[in-house]
JSON list of C-alpha atoms in Angstrom, two decimals:
[
{"chain": "A", "resi": 1, "resn": "MET", "atom": "CA", "xyz": [83.45, 47.57, 5.08]},
{"chain": "A", "resi": 2, "resn": "PRO", "atom": "CA", "xyz": [84.99, 50.91, 6.18]},
{"chain": "A", "resi": 3, "resn": "SER", "atom": "CA", "xyz": [88.71, 50.69, 6.85]},
{"chain": "A", "resi": 4, "resn": "HIS", "atom": "CA", "xyz": [88.81, 52.28, 10.30]},
{"chain": "A", "resi": 5, "resn": "SER", "atom": "CA", "xyz": [86.97, 50.94, 13.34]},
{"chain": "A", "resi": 6, "resn": "LEU", "atom": "CA", "xyz": [86.80, 51.92, 17.00]},
{"chain": "A", "resi": 7, "resn": "PHE", "atom": "CA", "xyz": [87.35, 48.22, 17.71]},
{"chain": "A", "resi": 8, "resn": "ASP", "atom": "CA", "xyz": [90.61, 47.83, 15.76]},
{"chain": "A", "resi": 9, "resn": "GLN", "atom": "CA", "xyz": [92.63, 47.05, 18.91]},
{"chain": "A", "resi": 10, "resn": "VAL", "atom": "CA", "xyz": [90.09, 44.57, 20.30]},
{"chain": "A", "resi": 11, "resn": "THR", "atom": "CA", "xyz": [90.83, 40.86, 19.92]},
{"chain": "A", "resi": 12, "resn": "HIS", "atom": "CA", "xyz": [88.35, 38.78, 17.93]},
{"chain": "A", "resi": 13, "resn": "GLY", "atom": "CA", "xyz": [86.96, 36.88, 20.93]},
{"chain": "A", "resi": 14, "resn": "SER", "atom": "CA", "xyz": [86.42, 39.99, 23.04]},
{"chain": "A", "resi": 15, "resn": "LEU", "atom": "CA", "xyz": [85.01, 41.89, 20.04]},
{"chain": "A", "resi": 16, "resn": "GLY", "atom": "CA", "xyz": [81.99, 39.60, 19.88]},
{"chain": "A", "resi": 17, "resn": "ASN", "atom": "CA", "xyz": [81.41, 40.20, 23.59]},
{"chain": "A", "resi": 18, "resn": "LYS", "atom": "CA", "xyz": [81.73, 43.96, 23.12]},
{"chain": "A", "resi": 19, "resn": "ILE", "atom": "CA", "xyz": [79.18, 43.96, 20.31]},
{"chain": "A", "resi": 20, "resn": "PHE", "atom": "CA", "xyz": [76.90, 41.79, 22.44]},
{"chain": "A", "resi": 21, "resn": "ASP", "atom": "CA", "xyz": [77.07, 44.39, 25.24]},
{"chain": "A", "resi": 22, "resn": "ILE", "atom": "CA", "xyz": [76.28, 47.22, 22.81]},
{"chain": "A", "resi": 23, "resn": "LEU", "atom": "CA", "xyz": [73.31, 45.48, 21.23]},
{"chain": "A", "resi": 24, "resn": "ARG", "atom": "CA", "xyz": [71.99, 44.21, 24.56]},
{"chain": "A", "resi": 25, "resn": "ASP", "atom": "CA", "xyz": [72.04, 47.74, 25.99]},
{"chain": "A", "resi": 26, "resn": "ARG", "atom": "CA", "xyz": [70.22, 49.07, 22.96]},
{"chain": "A", "resi": 27, "resn": "ILE", "atom": "CA", "xyz": [67.49, 46.44, 23.26]},
{"chain": "A", "resi": 28, "resn": "LEU", "atom": "CA", "xyz": [67.04, 46.94, 27.00]},
{"chain": "A", "resi": 29, "resn": "ASN", "atom": "CA", "xyz": [67.02, 50.73, 26.65]},
{"chain": "A", "resi": 30, "resn": "ASP", "atom": "CA", "xyz": [64.26, 50.55, 24.00]},
{"chain": "A", "resi": 31, "resn": "GLU", "atom": "CA", "xyz": [66.50, 51.86, 21.22]},
{"chain": "A", "resi": 32, "resn": "TYR", "atom": "CA", "xyz": [65.24, 48.93, 19.17]},
{"chain": "A", "resi": 33, "resn": "GLU", "atom": "CA", "xyz": [61.52, 48.24, 19.04]},
{"chain": "A", "resi": 34, "resn": "HIS", "atom": "CA", "xyz": [59.95, 44.87, 19.75]},
{"chain": "A", "resi": 35, "resn": "GLY", "atom": "CA", "xyz": [59.80, 42.96, 16.47]},
{"chain": "A", "resi": 36, "resn": "GLN", "atom": "CA", "xyz": [62.43, 45.12, 14.76]},
{"chain": "A", "resi": 37, "resn": "LYS", "atom": "CA", "xyz": [64.76, 43.27, 12.41]},
{"chain": "A", "resi": 38, "resn": "LEU", "atom": "CA", "xyz": [68.50, 43.45, 13.14]},
{"chain": "A", "resi": 39, "resn": "ASN", "atom": "CA", "xyz": [70.40, 43.45, 9.88]},
{"chain": "A", "resi": 40, "resn": "GLU", "atom": "CA", "xyz": [73.95, 42.04, 10.05]},
{"chain": "A", "resi": 41, "resn": "LEU", "atom": "CA", "xyz": [75.25, 44.08, 7.15]},
{"chain": "A", "resi": 42, "resn": "ALA", "atom": "CA", "xyz": [73.75, 47.35, 8.40]},
{"chain": "A", "resi": 43, "resn": "LEU", "atom": "CA", "xyz": [75.20, 46.78, 11.88]},
{"chain": "A", "resi": 44, "resn": "ALA", "atom": "CA", "xyz": [78.60, 45.86, 10.45]},
{"chain": "A", "resi": 45, "resn": "ASN", "atom": "CA", "xyz": [78.64, 49.08, 8.41]},
{"chain": "A", "resi": 46, "resn": "GLU", "atom": "CA", "xyz": [77.50, 51.17, 11.36]},
{"chain": "A", "resi": 47, "resn": "LEU", "atom": "CA", "xyz": [80.09, 49.75, 13.76]},
{"chain": "A", "resi": 48, "resn": "LYS", "atom": "CA", "xyz": [82.80, 49.50, 11.06]},
{"chain": "A", "resi": 49, "resn": "ILE", "atom": "CA", "xyz": [83.56, 45.83, 11.68]},
{"chain": "A", "resi": 50, "resn": "SER", "atom": "CA", "xyz": [83.14, 42.54, 9.83]},
{"chain": "A", "resi": 51, "resn": "ARG", "atom": "CA", "xyz": [79.91, 40.56, 9.99]},
{"chain": "A", "resi": 52, "resn": "THR", "atom": "CA", "xyz": [81.46, 37.66, 11.94]},
{"chain": "A", "resi": 53, "resn": "PRO", "atom": "CA", "xyz": [81.44, 39.32, 15.42]},
{"chain": "A", "resi": 54, "resn": "ILE", "atom": "CA", "xyz": [77.96, 40.70, 14.66]},
{"chain": "A", "resi": 55, "resn": "ARG", "atom": "CA", "xyz": [76.78, 37.16, 13.95]},
{"chain": "A", "resi": 56, "resn": "GLU", "atom": "CA", "xyz": [78.40, 35.89, 17.16]},
{"chain": "A", "resi": 57, "resn": "ALA", "atom": "CA", "xyz": [76.76, 38.65, 19.21]},
{"chain": "A", "resi": 58, "resn": "LEU", "atom": "CA", "xyz": [73.34, 37.91, 17.69]},
{"chain": "A", "resi": 59, "resn": "LYS", "atom": "CA", "xyz": [73.70, 34.23, 18.59]},
{"chain": "A", "resi": 60, "resn": "GLN", "atom": "CA", "xyz": [74.57, 35.20, 22.16]},
{"chain": "A", "resi": 61, "resn": "LEU", "atom": "CA", "xyz": [71.55, 37.52, 22.29]},
{"chain": "A", "resi": 62, "resn": "GLU", "atom": "CA", "xyz": [69.37, 34.65, 21.13]},
{"chain": "A", "resi": 63, "resn": "LEU", "atom": "CA", "xyz": [70.70, 32.48, 23.97]},
{"chain": "A", "resi": 64, "resn": "GLU", "atom": "CA", "xyz": [69.76, 35.29, 26.37]},
{"chain": "A", "resi": 65, "resn": "GLY", "atom": "CA", "xyz": [66.26, 35.33, 24.90]},
{"chain": "A", "resi": 66, "resn": "LEU", "atom": "CA", "xyz": [66.52, 38.92, 23.68]},
{"chain": "A", "resi": 67, "resn": "VAL", "atom": "CA", "xyz": [66.22, 38.17, 19.96]},
{"chain": "A", "resi": 68, "resn": "GLU", "atom": "CA", "xyz": [64.66, 35.48, 17.83]},
{"chain": "A", "resi": 69, "resn": "SER", "atom": "CA", "xyz": [66.25, 34.01, 14.72]},
{"chain": "A", "resi": 70, "resn": "ILE", "atom": "CA", "xyz": [63.67, 33.03, 12.10]},
{"chain": "A", "resi": 71, "resn": "PRO", "atom": "CA", "xyz": [65.00, 30.80, 9.27]},
{"chain": "A", "resi": 72, "resn": "ASN", "atom": "CA", "xyz": [65.10, 32.52, 5.88]},
{"chain": "A", "resi": 73, "resn": "LYS", "atom": "CA", "xyz": [63.85, 35.78, 7.42]},
{"chain": "A", "resi": 74, "resn": "GLY", "atom": "CA", "xyz": [66.42, 37.09, 9.86]},
{"chain": "A", "resi": 75, "resn": "VAL", "atom": "CA", "xyz": [66.91, 38.10, 13.49]},
{"chain": "A", "resi": 76, "resn": "TYR", "atom": "CA", "xyz": [64.19, 40.03, 15.30]},
{"chain": "A", "resi": 77, "resn": "VAL", "atom": "CA", "xyz": [64.11, 41.82, 18.66]},
{"chain": "A", "resi": 78, "resn": "LYS", "atom": "CA", "xyz": [62.09, 40.12, 21.40]},
{"chain": "A", "resi": 79, "resn": "GLY", "atom": "CA", "xyz": [63.09, 41.95, 24.56]},
{"chain": "A", "resi": 80, "resn": "PHE", "atom": "CA", "xyz": [61.52, 40.81, 27.82]},
{"chain": "A", "resi": 81, "resn": "SER", "atom": "CA", "xyz": [57.97, 39.66, 28.44]},
{"chain": "A", "resi": 82, "resn": "PRO", "atom": "CA", "xyz": [56.13, 40.61, 31.67]},
{"chain": "A", "resi": 83, "resn": "ARG", "atom": "CA", "xyz": [56.72, 37.04, 32.88]},
{"chain": "A", "resi": 84, "resn": "ASP", "atom": "CA", "xyz": [60.46, 37.34, 32.17]},
{"chain": "A", "resi": 85, "resn": "ILE", "atom": "CA", "xyz": [60.62, 40.50, 34.26]},
{"chain": "A", "resi": 86, "resn": "ASP", "atom": "CA", "xyz": [58.66, 38.92, 37.12]},
{"chain": "A", "resi": 87, "resn": "ASP", "atom": "CA", "xyz": [60.95, 35.89, 37.03]},
{"chain": "A", "resi": 88, "resn": "MET", "atom": "CA", "xyz": [64.01, 38.13, 37.34]},
{"chain": "A", "resi": 89, "resn": "PHE", "atom": "CA", "xyz": [62.54, 39.92, 40.33]},
{"chain": "A", "resi": 90, "resn": "GLU", "atom": "CA", "xyz": [61.63, 36.65, 42.05]},
{"chain": "A", "resi": 91, "resn": "ILE", "atom": "CA", "xyz": [65.17, 35.34, 41.59]},
{"chain": "A", "resi": 92, "resn": "ARG", "atom": "CA", "xyz": [66.62, 38.61, 42.84]},
{"chain": "A", "resi": 93, "resn": "LEU", "atom": "CA", "xyz": [64.28, 38.61, 45.83]},
{"chain": "A", "resi": 94, "resn": "ALA", "atom": "CA", "xyz": [65.50, 35.21, 46.99]},
{"chain": "A", "resi": 95, "resn": "LEU", "atom": "CA", "xyz": [69.19, 35.71, 46.24]},
{"chain": "A", "resi": 96, "resn": "GLU", "atom": "CA", "xyz": [69.50, 39.24, 47.58]},
{"chain": "A", "resi": 97, "resn": "GLY", "atom": "CA", "xyz": [67.70, 38.36, 50.81]},
{"chain": "A", "resi": 98, "resn": "LEU", "atom": "CA", "xyz": [70.30, 35.66, 51.37]},
{"chain": "A", "resi": 99, "resn": "ALA", "atom": "CA", "xyz": [73.18, 37.85, 50.20]},
{"chain": "A", "resi": 100, "resn": "ILE", "atom": "CA", "xyz": [72.52, 40.68, 52.64]},
{"chain": "A", "resi": 101, "resn": "GLN", "atom": "CA", "xyz": [72.50, 38.25, 55.57]},
{"chain": "A", "resi": 102, "resn": "LEU", "atom": "CA", "xyz": [75.76, 36.72, 54.39]},
{"chain": "A", "resi": 103, "resn": "ALA", "atom": "CA", "xyz": [77.21, 40.20, 53.89]},
{"chain": "A", "resi": 104, "resn": "ILE", "atom": "CA", "xyz": [76.39, 41.15, 57.49]},
{"chain": "A", "resi": 105, "resn": "ASP", "atom": "CA", "xyz": [78.11, 38.00, 58.75]},
{"chain": "A", "resi": 106, "resn": "ARG", "atom": "CA", "xyz": [81.24, 38.82, 56.73]},
{"chain": "A", "resi": 107, "resn": "MET", "atom": "CA", "xyz": [81.13, 42.63, 56.82]},
{"chain": "A", "resi": 108, "resn": "ASP", "atom": "CA", "xyz": [84.35, 44.49, 57.55]},
{"chain": "A", "resi": 109, "resn": "GLU", "atom": "CA", "xyz": [84.99, 48.21, 57.98]},
{"chain": "A", "resi": 110, "resn": "VAL", "atom": "CA", "xyz": [86.16, 48.65, 54.40]},
{"chain": "A", "resi": 111, "resn": "HIS", "atom": "CA", "xyz": [82.99, 47.23, 52.84]},
{"chain": "A", "resi": 112, "resn": "LEU", "atom": "CA", "xyz": [80.74, 49.05, 55.30]},
{"chain": "A", "resi": 113, "resn": "ALA", "atom": "CA", "xyz": [82.49, 52.33, 54.50]},
{"chain": "A", "resi": 114, "resn": "LYS", "atom": "CA", "xyz": [81.91, 51.74, 50.78]},
{"chain": "A", "resi": 115, "resn": "ILE", "atom": "CA", "xyz": [78.20, 51.15, 51.30]},
{"chain": "A", "resi": 116, "resn": "LYS", "atom": "CA", "xyz": [77.96, 54.34, 53.38]},
{"chain": "A", "resi": 117, "resn": "ASP", "atom": "CA", "xyz": [79.85, 56.33, 50.74]},
{"chain": "A", "resi": 118, "resn": "VAL", "atom": "CA", "xyz": [77.54, 55.18, 47.95]},
{"chain": "A", "resi": 119, "resn": "PHE", "atom": "CA", "xyz": [74.48, 56.00, 50.03]},
{"chain": "A", "resi": 120, "resn": "GLU", "atom": "CA", "xyz": [75.78, 59.51, 50.72]},
{"chain": "A", "resi": 121, "resn": "LEU", "atom": "CA", "xyz": [76.17, 60.03, 46.99]},
{"chain": "A", "resi": 122, "resn": "MET", "atom": "CA", "xyz": [72.61, 58.81, 46.48]},
{"chain": "A", "resi": 123, "resn": "GLU", "atom": "CA", "xyz": [71.41, 61.41, 49.01]},
{"chain": "A", "resi": 124, "resn": "PHE", "atom": "CA", "xyz": [73.34, 64.14, 47.22]},
{"chain": "A", "resi": 125, "resn": "TYR", "atom": "CA", "xyz": [72.05, 63.35, 43.72]},
{"chain": "A", "resi": 126, "resn": "THR", "atom": "CA", "xyz": [68.50, 62.72, 44.93]},
{"chain": "A", "resi": 127, "resn": "GLY", "atom": "CA", "xyz": [68.53, 66.29, 46.18]},
{"chain": "A", "resi": 128, "resn": "LYS", "atom": "CA", "xyz": [69.51, 67.36, 42.68]},
{"chain": "A", "resi": 129, "resn": "ASN", "atom": "CA", "xyz": [66.91, 65.08, 41.05]},
{"chain": "A", "resi": 130, "resn": "GLU", "atom": "CA", "xyz": [69.54, 63.57, 38.72]},
{"chain": "A", "resi": 131, "resn": "GLN", "atom": "CA", "xyz": [67.80, 60.36, 37.72]},
{"chain": "A", "resi": 132, "resn": "ASP", "atom": "CA", "xyz": [70.50, 58.88, 35.48]},
{"chain": "A", "resi": 133, "resn": "LYS", "atom": "CA", "xyz": [73.14, 59.34, 38.17]},
{"chain": "A", "resi": 134, "resn": "ILE", "atom": "CA", "xyz": [70.85, 57.87, 40.81]},
{"chain": "A", "resi": 135, "resn": "ASN", "atom": "CA", "xyz": [70.18, 54.81, 38.65]},
{"chain": "A", "resi": 136, "resn": "ASP", "atom": "CA", "xyz": [73.92, 54.22, 38.33]},
{"chain": "A", "resi": 137, "resn": "LEU", "atom": "CA", "xyz": [74.36, 54.63, 42.08]},
{"chain": "A", "resi": 138, "resn": "ASN", "atom": "CA", "xyz": [71.47, 52.27, 42.76]},
{"chain": "A", "resi": 139, "resn": "ILE", "atom": "CA", "xyz": [73.30, 49.58, 40.80]},
{"chain": "A", "resi": 140, "resn": "LEU", "atom": "CA", "xyz": [76.53, 50.38, 42.65]},
{"chain": "A", "resi": 141, "resn": "TYR", "atom": "CA", "xyz": [74.79, 50.33, 46.06]},
{"chain": "A", "resi": 142, "resn": "HIS", "atom": "CA", "xyz": [73.47, 46.81, 45.57]},
{"chain": "A", "resi": 143, "resn": "GLU", "atom": "CA", "xyz": [76.70, 45.58, 43.98]},
{"chain": "A", "resi": 144, "resn": "THR", "atom": "CA", "xyz": [78.64, 46.93, 46.97]},
{"chain": "A", "resi": 145, "resn": "ILE", "atom": "CA", "xyz": [76.45, 44.79, 49.23]},
{"chain": "A", "resi": 146, "resn": "TYR", "atom": "CA", "xyz": [77.20, 41.79, 46.99]},
{"chain": "A", "resi": 147, "resn": "GLN", "atom": "CA", "xyz": [80.92, 42.52, 47.32]},
{"chain": "A", "resi": 148, "resn": "ALA", "atom": "CA", "xyz": [80.56, 42.52, 51.11]},
{"chain": "A", "resi": 149, "resn": "THR", "atom": "CA", "xyz": [79.64, 38.81, 50.96]},
{"chain": "A", "resi": 150, "resn": "GLN", "atom": "CA", "xyz": [83.29, 38.34, 49.97]},
{"chain": "A", "resi": 151, "resn": "SER", "atom": "CA", "xyz": [82.14, 35.50, 47.73]},
{"chain": "A", "resi": 152, "resn": "GLN", "atom": "CA", "xyz": [83.15, 35.77, 44.09]},
{"chain": "A", "resi": 153, "resn": "TYR", "atom": "CA", "xyz": [80.52, 33.20, 43.13]},
{"chain": "A", "resi": 154, "resn": "PHE", "atom": "CA", "xyz": [77.69, 35.01, 44.90]},
{"chain": "A", "resi": 155, "resn": "GLU", "atom": "CA", "xyz": [78.82, 38.40, 43.61]},
{"chain": "A", "resi": 156, "resn": "GLN", "atom": "CA", "xyz": [78.92, 37.28, 39.96]},
{"chain": "A", "resi": 157, "resn": "LEU", "atom": "CA", "xyz": [75.63, 35.41, 40.22]},
{"chain": "A", "resi": 158, "resn": "LEU", "atom": "CA", "xyz": [73.87, 38.46, 41.60]},
{"chain": "A", "resi": 159, "resn": "LYS", "atom": "CA", "xyz": [75.50, 40.85, 39.14]},
{"chain": "A", "resi": 160, "resn": "ASP", "atom": "CA", "xyz": [74.11, 38.87, 36.22]},
{"chain": "A", "resi": 161, "resn": "VAL", "atom": "CA", "xyz": [70.59, 39.03, 37.64]},
{"chain": "A", "resi": 162, "resn": "HIS", "atom": "CA", "xyz": [70.87, 42.61, 38.86]},
{"chain": "A", "resi": 163, "resn": "TYR", "atom": "CA", "xyz": [72.06, 43.88, 35.47]},
{"chain": "A", "resi": 164, "resn": "TYR", "atom": "CA", "xyz": [68.77, 43.01, 33.80]},
{"chain": "A", "resi": 165, "resn": "VAL", "atom": "CA", "xyz": [66.67, 44.05, 36.78]},
{"chain": "A", "resi": 166, "resn": "SER", "atom": "CA", "xyz": [68.44, 47.41, 37.09]},
{"chain": "A", "resi": 167, "resn": "VAL", "atom": "CA", "xyz": [67.89, 48.26, 33.43]},
{"chain": "A", "resi": 168, "resn": "THR", "atom": "CA", "xyz": [64.16, 47.58, 33.70]},
{"chain": "A", "resi": 169, "resn": "SER", "atom": "CA", "xyz": [64.01, 49.19, 37.16]},
{"chain": "A", "resi": 170, "resn": "ARG", "atom": "CA", "xyz": [65.32, 52.52, 35.93]},
{"chain": "A", "resi": 171, "resn": "HIS", "atom": "CA", "xyz": [61.79, 53.22, 34.69]},
{"chain": "A", "resi": 172, "resn": "SER", "atom": "CA", "xyz": [60.50, 53.12, 38.28]},
{"chain": "A", "resi": 173, "resn": "ILE", "atom": "CA", "xyz": [62.51, 56.16, 39.40]},
{"chain": "A", "resi": 174, "resn": "THR", "atom": "CA", "xyz": [60.90, 58.33, 36.71]},
{"chain": "A", "resi": 175, "resn": "GLN", "atom": "CA", "xyz": [57.58, 58.01, 38.55]},
{"chain": "A", "resi": 176, "resn": "PRO", "atom": "CA", "xyz": [56.49, 60.78, 40.95]},
{"chain": "A", "resi": 177, "resn": "GLU", "atom": "CA", "xyz": [58.05, 60.71, 44.42]},
{"chain": "A", "resi": 178, "resn": "ARG", "atom": "CA", "xyz": [59.96, 57.46, 43.73]},
{"chain": "A", "resi": 179, "resn": "LEU", "atom": "CA", "xyz": [63.36, 59.10, 44.15]},
{"chain": "A", "resi": 180, "resn": "GLU", "atom": "CA", "xyz": [62.59, 60.09, 47.73]},
{"chain": "A", "resi": 181, "resn": "THR", "atom": "CA", "xyz": [60.89, 56.82, 48.72]},
{"chain": "A", "resi": 182, "resn": "ALA", "atom": "CA", "xyz": [63.73, 54.78, 47.17]},
{"chain": "A", "resi": 183, "resn": "LEU", "atom": "CA", "xyz": [66.23, 56.83, 49.17]},
{"chain": "A", "resi": 184, "resn": "LYS", "atom": "CA", "xyz": [64.30, 56.11, 52.39]},
{"chain": "A", "resi": 185, "resn": "GLU", "atom": "CA", "xyz": [64.32, 52.39, 51.56]},
{"chain": "A", "resi": 186, "resn": "HIS", "atom": "CA", "xyz": [68.07, 52.41, 50.93]},
{"chain": "A", "resi": 187, "resn": "ARG", "atom": "CA", "xyz": [68.59, 54.30, 54.21]},
{"chain": "A", "resi": 188, "resn": "ALA", "atom": "CA", "xyz": [66.57, 51.65, 56.08]},
{"chain": "A", "resi": 189, "resn": "ILE", "atom": "CA", "xyz": [68.68, 48.92, 54.47]},
{"chain": "A", "resi": 190, "resn": "LEU", "atom": "CA", "xyz": [71.87, 50.69, 55.55]},
{"chain": "A", "resi": 191, "resn": "HIS", "atom": "CA", "xyz": [70.62, 51.10, 59.12]},
{"chain": "A", "resi": 192, "resn": "ALA", "atom": "CA", "xyz": [69.80, 47.39, 59.34]},
{"chain": "A", "resi": 193, "resn": "ILE", "atom": "CA", "xyz": [73.27, 46.53, 58.06]},
{"chain": "A", "resi": 194, "resn": "MET", "atom": "CA", "xyz": [74.92, 48.87, 60.56]},
{"chain": "A", "resi": 195, "resn": "ALA", "atom": "CA", "xyz": [72.85, 47.34, 63.37]},
{"chain": "A", "resi": 196, "resn": "GLY", "atom": "CA", "xyz": [73.90, 43.85, 62.29]},
{"chain": "A", "resi": 197, "resn": "ASP", "atom": "CA", "xyz": [70.21, 42.86, 62.22]},
{"chain": "A", "resi": 198, "resn": "LYS", "atom": "CA", "xyz": [70.10, 40.14, 59.57]},
{"chain": "A", "resi": 199, "resn": "GLU", "atom": "CA", "xyz": [66.35, 39.52, 59.70]},
{"chain": "A", "resi": 200, "resn": "GLN", "atom": "CA", "xyz": [65.52, 43.21, 59.51]},
{"chain": "A", "resi": 201, "resn": "ALA", "atom": "CA", "xyz": [68.00, 43.67, 56.66]},
{"chain": "A", "resi": 202, "resn": "LYS", "atom": "CA", "xyz": [66.46, 40.80, 54.71]},
{"chain": "A", "resi": 203, "resn": "GLU", "atom": "CA", "xyz": [62.92, 42.06, 55.27]},
{"chain": "A", "resi": 204, "resn": "THR", "atom": "CA", "xyz": [63.84, 45.63, 54.35]},
{"chain": "A", "resi": 205, "resn": "ILE", "atom": "CA", "xyz": [65.70, 44.81, 51.15]},
{"chain": "A", "resi": 206, "resn": "GLN", "atom": "CA", "xyz": [62.96, 42.42, 50.01]},
{"chain": "A", "resi": 207, "resn": "LYS", "atom": "CA", "xyz": [60.28, 45.07, 50.60]},
{"chain": "A", "resi": 208, "resn": "HIS", "atom": "CA", "xyz": [62.38, 47.46, 48.52]},
{"chain": "A", "resi": 209, "resn": "ILE", "atom": "CA", "xyz": [62.63, 44.92, 45.69]},
{"chain": "A", "resi": 210, "resn": "ARG", "atom": "CA", "xyz": [58.88, 44.21, 45.81]},
{"chain": "A", "resi": 211, "resn": "LYS", "atom": "CA", "xyz": [58.02, 47.91, 45.61]},
{"chain": "A", "resi": 212, "resn": "THR", "atom": "CA", "xyz": [60.30, 48.32, 42.62]},
{"chain": "A", "resi": 213, "resn": "GLN", "atom": "CA", "xyz": [58.72, 45.27, 40.98]},
{"chain": "A", "resi": 214, "resn": "VAL", "atom": "CA", "xyz": [55.24, 46.76, 41.31]},
{"chain": "A", "resi": 215, "resn": "LEU", "atom": "CA", "xyz": [56.35, 50.03, 39.72]},
{"chain": "A", "resi": 216, "resn": "VAL", "atom": "CA", "xyz": [58.14, 48.26, 36.88]},
{"chain": "A", "resi": 217, "resn": "ARG", "atom": "CA", "xyz": [55.02, 46.17, 36.20]},
{"chain": "A", "resi": 218, "resn": "LYS", "atom": "CA", "xyz": [52.99, 49.37, 36.07]},
{"chain": "A", "resi": 219, "resn": "TYR", "atom": "CA", "xyz": [55.42, 50.97, 33.62]},
{"chain": "A", "resi": 220, "resn": "TYR", "atom": "CA", "xyz": [55.37, 48.04, 31.20]},
{"chain": "A", "resi": 221, "resn": "ALA", "atom": "CA", "xyz": [51.59, 47.64, 31.49]},
{"chain": "A", "resi": 222, "resn": "GLN", "atom": "CA", "xyz": [51.15, 51.26, 30.43]},
{"chain": "A", "resi": 223, "resn": "LYS", "atom": "CA", "xyz": [53.78, 50.91, 27.72]},
{"chain": "A", "resi": 224, "resn": "ASN", "atom": "CA", "xyz": [52.10, 47.84, 26.23]},
{"chain": "A", "resi": 225, "resn": "LYS", "atom": "CA", "xyz": [48.76, 49.68, 26.00]},
{"chain": "A", "resi": 226, "resn": "LYS", "atom": "CA", "xyz": [50.23, 52.25, 23.62]}
]
């Protein structure tokens, strides 16, 4: 194994988590193909670390359902099935509808100002058609709403779900006119929050999630035909 690693200062326990994050992002961003074998030794050489944290990360990925370990053969990429993606959206639909109502009940000026600031940035970068930046801001926009619930449990629960949804959802903004329509949907969500209209906020954010789900389904359907 090479002597110098970018992870030299990382403790053993957190190293496995760091490698998990790296490999998970690669799988979800299609850097690894479905069915591709992940070789422990090759990964250890690439990342300049021992095989132990690689092995730990692969076990964690298997628990997440992103890889499959086949005895005497190795570890292979699974990714998400269409049903997995639909399940994530259904969970997000229910939780986020509840979260935005709770956020309105507990909203203070600081959290509202943060939501407004993120939306203004979304407007700016939509005008510049910067898709990667908008995807990051989309994640931040929803996470800022979660933070406004002022519930650590709710915020963490939603972040876990939203991470996977946001990675798959990034494909939706590459479709024609989606940047502008998504901006309109986020504006409508903000207006409902500012009006303190919990029912309208719930309806608006759930419509936004549904529209994204349809576009993500379309993307993966086309991808699977290739």
